[in-house]
């Protein structure tokens, strides 16, 4: 990962700004990365196109760079991916992420993170979103916990 | 797209080595995945795998079924994570329904299921 941001961040729910675009962040999809995500996780294989499991990984790379680390203690609840094109390995992509929504449901803080991944020519490859249970809720609820 | 054969059943064994590999590949070193002590003190009571690890058996089955390395334009995957996946689990992607659409693509509903029958991931996909 370029830039080596911290592994974890403690961005508070209250500090998340909805619709603020972060990036684009440039990431390289190497043959090694793609090959280790094509079959059993971590097992090398030879591929010419990025398998679908590459894109959640790219999202995490961008999220880590956007938020100064992976949000500590967060838990993935839902995930959606829309595929618009394919990517040959050993190419760069540009990733933009933003908070699409945040809300408290049944007492739990849910944050929707949107992402948009494009190739070097600006063509859209994958869009999607993750709905994450944030570790900290609004201040009033966090202090009551 | 091929997709003329039955949707394949792919099984992924979840190991701590695989979780560690995913942490390295993704840069996600959330303590819930890689720190046994912190994970034990959490609501989960121990290490849980990254969510996408539980989805991997479905993604492998989908690409195998279509006979492709990458999911083509116009496909989509929507996932709900139902239960944690832990080291030692074996996760199988099991189709629940496959319906051909007028445009030649397929609506696929599937579940990723642990060895004890627990559904860890529900999937709705257009392939």
Coordinates of C-alpha atoms in Angstrom, one line a residue:
Chain A
X1 CA 0.0 0.0 0.0
X2 CA 1.4 3.4 -0.9
X3 CA 1.6 6.1 1.7
X4 CA 1.5 3.6 4.6
X5 CA -1.2 5.3 6.7
X6 CA -1.7 4.0 10.2
X7 CA -3.3 0.6 10.5
X8 CA -6.3 1.8 12.6
X9 CA -8.1 5.0 13.1
X10 CA -10.6 6.2 15.7
X11 CA -12.7 8.5 13.5
X12 CA -15.8 9.2 15.6
X13 CA -19.3 8.7 14.2
X14 CA -20.0 12.4 14.9
X15 CA -17.0 13.5 12.8
X16 CA -18.1 11.6 9.6
X17 CA -19.2 14.1 6.9
X18 CA -21.8 12.8 4.6
X19 CA -21.1 13.2 0.8
X20 CA -17.6 14.6 1.2
X21 CA -15.5 12.9 -1.6
X22 CA -12.2 11.6 -0.5
X23 CA -9.5 10.8 -3.1
X24 CA -9.1 9.7 -5.8
X25 CA -6.5 7.4 -4.4
X26 CA -4.2 5.5 -6.9
X27 CA -3.7 1.8 -6.2
X28 CA -1.9 -0.8 -8.3
X29 CA -3.5 -4.1 -9.0
X30 CA -0.5 -6.3 -9.3
X31 CA -0.6 -9.8 -10.7
X32 CA 0.4 -11.1 -7.3
X33 CA -2.4 -9.3 -5.5
X34 CA -5.0 -10.5 -8.0
X35 CA -3.6 -14.1 -8.0
X36 CA -3.8 -14.4 -4.2
X37 CA -7.5 -13.3 -4.3
X38 CA -8.6 -15.6 -7.2
X39 CA -8.9 -18.9 -5.3
X40 CA -8.4 -19.7 -1.6
X41 CA -7.4 -16.5 0.1
X42 CA -3.7 -16.0 0.0
X43 CA -2.9 -18.9 -2.3
X44 CA -1.0 -17.8 -5.4
X45 CA -2.5 -18.4 -8.8
X46 CA -1.9 -16.9 -12.2
X47 CA -4.7 -14.6 -13.6
X48 CA -4.8 -12.0 -16.3
X49 CA -7.9 -10.2 -15.1
X50 CA -8.7 -8.9 -11.6
X51 CA -11.1 -11.4 -9.9
X52 CA -14.0 -9.9 -8.0
X53 CA -12.4 -10.3 -4.6
X54 CA -9.9 -7.7 -5.6
X55 CA -12.4 -4.9 -5.4
X56 CA -13.4 -5.2 -1.7
X57 CA -9.6 -5.2 -1.0
X58 CA -9.1 -2.0 -3.1
X59 CA -12.0 -0.5 -1.1
X60 CA -10.2 -1.2 2.1
X61 CA -7.0 0.3 0.8
X62 CA -8.8 3.5 -0.1
X63 CA -10.8 3.5 3.2
X64 CA -7.5 3.2 5.1
X65 CA -6.0 6.1 3.2
X66 CA -9.2 8.3 3.4
X67 CA -9.7 7.8 7.2
X68 CA -6.1 7.6 8.3
X69 CA -6.5 3.9 9.1
X70 CA -9.2 1.2 9.1
X71 CA -11.9 2.3 11.6
X72 CA -11.1 0.3 14.7
X73 CA -13.6 -2.2 15.9
X74 CA -16.0 -1.6 13.0
X75 CA -18.0 -4.6 11.7
X76 CA -19.2 -5.2 8.2
X77 CA -23.0 -5.7 7.9
X78 CA -23.8 -5.4 4.2
X79 CA -21.9 -5.0 1.0
X80 CA -22.9 -4.3 -2.6
X81 CA -20.8 -4.4 -5.8
X82 CA -21.8 -3.4 -9.3
X83 CA -19.4 -4.4 -12.1
X84 CA -19.0 -2.1 -15.1
X85 CA -15.8 -3.4 -16.7
X86 CA -12.9 -5.7 -16.3
X87 CA -9.3 -4.8 -15.4
X88 CA -6.1 -6.4 -16.6
X89 CA -3.6 -7.1 -13.8
X90 CA -0.6 -4.8 -13.3
X91 CA -2.6 -1.7 -13.9
X92 CA -3.4 1.3 -11.7
X93 CA -6.9 2.3 -10.6
X94 CA -8.3 5.4 -9.1
X95 CA -10.6 5.0 -6.1
X96 CA -12.9 7.7 -4.6
X97 CA -14.7 7.0 -1.3
X98 CA -17.3 8.9 0.6
X99 CA -19.8 8.5 3.5
X100 CA -23.1 8.0 1.8
X101 CA -25.2 7.9 4.9
X102 CA -25.0 7.5 8.7
X103 CA -27.9 6.6 10.9
X104 CA -28.7 4.9 14.2
X105 CA -31.0 1.9 13.8
X106 CA -32.2 -0.2 16.7
X107 CA -29.6 1.6 18.9
X108 CA -26.7 0.7 16.6
X109 CA -24.7 3.3 14.5
X110 CA -24.7 2.3 10.8
X111 CA -22.4 4.0 8.3
X112 CA -22.7 3.6 4.5
X113 CA -19.4 4.0 2.7
X114 CA -19.7 4.4 -1.0
X115 CA -16.8 3.8 -3.4
X116 CA -16.1 4.3 -7.1
X117 CA -13.2 2.5 -8.8
X118 CA -12.0 3.6 -12.3
X119 CA -9.2 2.6 -14.6
X120 CA -6.4 4.9 -15.7
X121 CA -8.5 6.2 -18.5
X122 CA -11.2 7.2 -16.2
X123 CA -13.6 4.4 -17.2
X124 CA -15.7 3.1 -14.4
X125 CA -14.9 -0.4 -13.3
X126 CA -16.7 -1.1 -10.1
X127 CA -19.1 0.9 -7.8
X128 CA -20.5 -0.2 -4.5
X129 CA -20.9 0.4 -0.9
X130 CA -20.4 -1.1 2.5
X131 CA -22.7 -0.7 5.4
X132 CA -20.6 -0.8 8.6
X133 CA -21.6 -1.0 12.2
X134 CA -19.4 1.8 13.6
X135 CA -17.7 1.3 16.9
X136 CA -18.8 4.6 18.3
X137 CA -22.2 6.0 18.0
X138 CA -23.3 9.6 18.5
X139 CA -21.7 11.2 21.5
X140 CA -24.9 11.1 23.6
X141 CA -25.3 7.3 23.0
X142 CA -21.6 6.5 23.3
X143 CA -21.4 8.2 26.7
X144 CA -24.5 6.3 27.9
X145 CA -23.0 3.0 26.9
Chain B
X1 CA -21.2 -16.3 -20.5
X2 CA -21.3 -20.0 -20.1
X3 CA -23.6 -20.7 -17.2
X4 CA -25.1 -23.8 -18.8
X5 CA -24.0 -26.1 -15.9
X6 CA -25.5 -26.2 -12.4
X7 CA -24.2 -23.5 -10.1
X8 CA -21.1 -25.2 -8.6
X9 CA -20.6 -25.8 -4.9
X10 CA -17.3 -24.3 -3.7
X11 CA -16.0 -24.8 -0.2
X12 CA -13.5 -22.5 1.5
X13 CA -11.6 -23.5 4.6
X14 CA -11.1 -20.5 6.9
X15 CA -7.8 -20.5 8.7
X16 CA -5.9 -18.0 10.8
X17 CA -3.2 -18.1 8.1
X18 CA -5.9 -17.1 5.5
X19 CA -7.2 -14.3 7.8
X20 CA -3.6 -13.1 8.3
X21 CA -3.0 -13.2 4.5
X22 CA -6.2 -11.2 3.9
X23 CA -5.1 -8.6 6.5
X24 CA -1.8 -8.3 4.7
X25 CA -3.4 -8.0 1.2
X26 CA -6.1 -5.6 2.3
X27 CA -4.3 -3.6 5.0
X28 CA -7.2 -4.3 7.4
X29 CA -5.6 -5.2 10.7
X30 CA -8.7 -4.7 12.8
X31 CA -8.0 -6.4 16.1
X32 CA -11.1 -8.5 15.7
X33 CA -9.3 -10.4 13.0
X34 CA -5.7 -10.5 14.1
X35 CA -5.5 -9.9 17.9
X36 CA -6.7 -13.0 19.9
X37 CA -6.8 -11.1 23.2
X38 CA -8.6 -8.1 21.9
X39 CA -11.0 -10.3 20.0
X40 CA -11.7 -12.4 23.0
X41 CA -12.7 -9.3 25.0
X42 CA -15.1 -8.2 22.2
X43 CA -18.7 -9.0 21.8
X44 CA -17.6 -11.8 19.5
X45 CA -15.6 -13.6 22.1
X46 CA -12.8 -14.5 19.7
X47 CA -11.2 -14.0 16.3
X48 CA -13.6 -13.4 13.4
X49 CA -12.7 -13.4 9.8
X50 CA -12.9 -10.4 7.6
X51 CA -16.4 -10.3 6.0
X52 CA -15.2 -10.8 2.4
X53 CA -13.5 -14.1 3.4
X54 CA -17.0 -15.5 4.1
X55 CA -18.1 -14.3 0.6
X56 CA -15.1 -15.8 -1.2
X57 CA -16.7 -19.2 -1.8
X58 CA -19.6 -17.5 -3.6
X59 CA -17.3 -15.3 -5.7
X60 CA -15.3 -18.4 -6.7
X61 CA -18.4 -20.3 -7.6
X62 CA -19.8 -17.4 -9.6
X63 CA -16.7 -17.0 -11.8
X64 CA -16.3 -20.8 -12.2
X65 CA -20.0 -21.0 -13.3
X66 CA -19.6 -18.2 -15.8
X67 CA -16.2 -19.6 -17.0
X68 CA -14.5 -16.2 -16.4
X69 CA -11.7 -14.7 -14.3
X70 CA -13.5 -11.4 -13.7
X71 CA -17.2 -10.7 -13.3
X72 CA -18.3 -8.9 -16.5
X73 CA -20.0 -5.6 -16.9
X74 CA -23.6 -5.7 -15.9
X75 CA -23.2 -8.1 -13.1
X76 CA -23.8 -7.3 -9.4
X77 CA -23.5 -8.8 -6.0
X78 CA -25.4 -7.7 -2.9
X79 CA -24.5 -9.3 0.4
X80 CA -25.9 -9.4 4.0
X81 CA -23.5 -10.7 6.6
X82 CA -25.6 -12.9 9.0
X83 CA -23.1 -14.4 11.4
X84 CA -19.4 -14.3 12.1
X85 CA -16.9 -16.7 10.5
X86 CA -14.1 -18.0 12.5
X87 CA -10.9 -20.0 12.0
X88 CA -11.7 -23.6 11.6
X89 CA -14.9 -23.0 9.7
X90 CA -15.6 -24.5 6.3
X91 CA -17.8 -22.1 4.2
X92 CA -19.8 -23.5 1.3
X93 CA -21.6 -21.4 -1.3
X94 CA -25.0 -23.0 -1.8
X95 CA -27.4 -21.7 -4.5
X96 CA -31.0 -21.3 -3.4
X97 CA -32.5 -20.2 -6.7
X98 CA -31.2 -19.4 -10.2
X99 CA -33.6 -17.7 -12.6
X100 CA -32.7 -16.8 -16.2
X101 CA -33.7 -13.2 -17.2
X102 CA -34.9 -12.1 -20.6
X103 CA -31.5 -10.4 -21.2
X104 CA -29.6 -13.7 -20.8
X105 CA -28.3 -12.9 -17.3
X106 CA -29.4 -14.8 -14.2
X107 CA -30.8 -13.7 -10.9
X108 CA -29.0 -15.8 -8.3
X109 CA -29.9 -16.2 -4.7
X110 CA -27.4 -18.1 -2.6
X111 CA -26.1 -18.5 0.9
X112 CA -22.7 -19.1 2.3
X113 CA -23.1 -21.8 5.0
X114 CA -20.9 -23.1 7.7
X115 CA -20.3 -26.7 8.4
X116 CA -22.9 -26.7 11.1
X117 CA -25.6 -25.3 8.8
X118 CA -25.4 -21.7 10.0
X119 CA -25.8 -19.1 7.2
X120 CA -23.0 -16.6 7.5
X121 CA -23.8 -14.7 4.2
X122 CA -26.9 -14.2 2.2
X123 CA -26.3 -13.2 -1.5
X124 CA -28.5 -11.8 -4.2
X125 CA -26.6 -11.5 -7.5
X126 CA -27.2 -10.7 -11.1
X127 CA -24.7 -12.9 -13.2

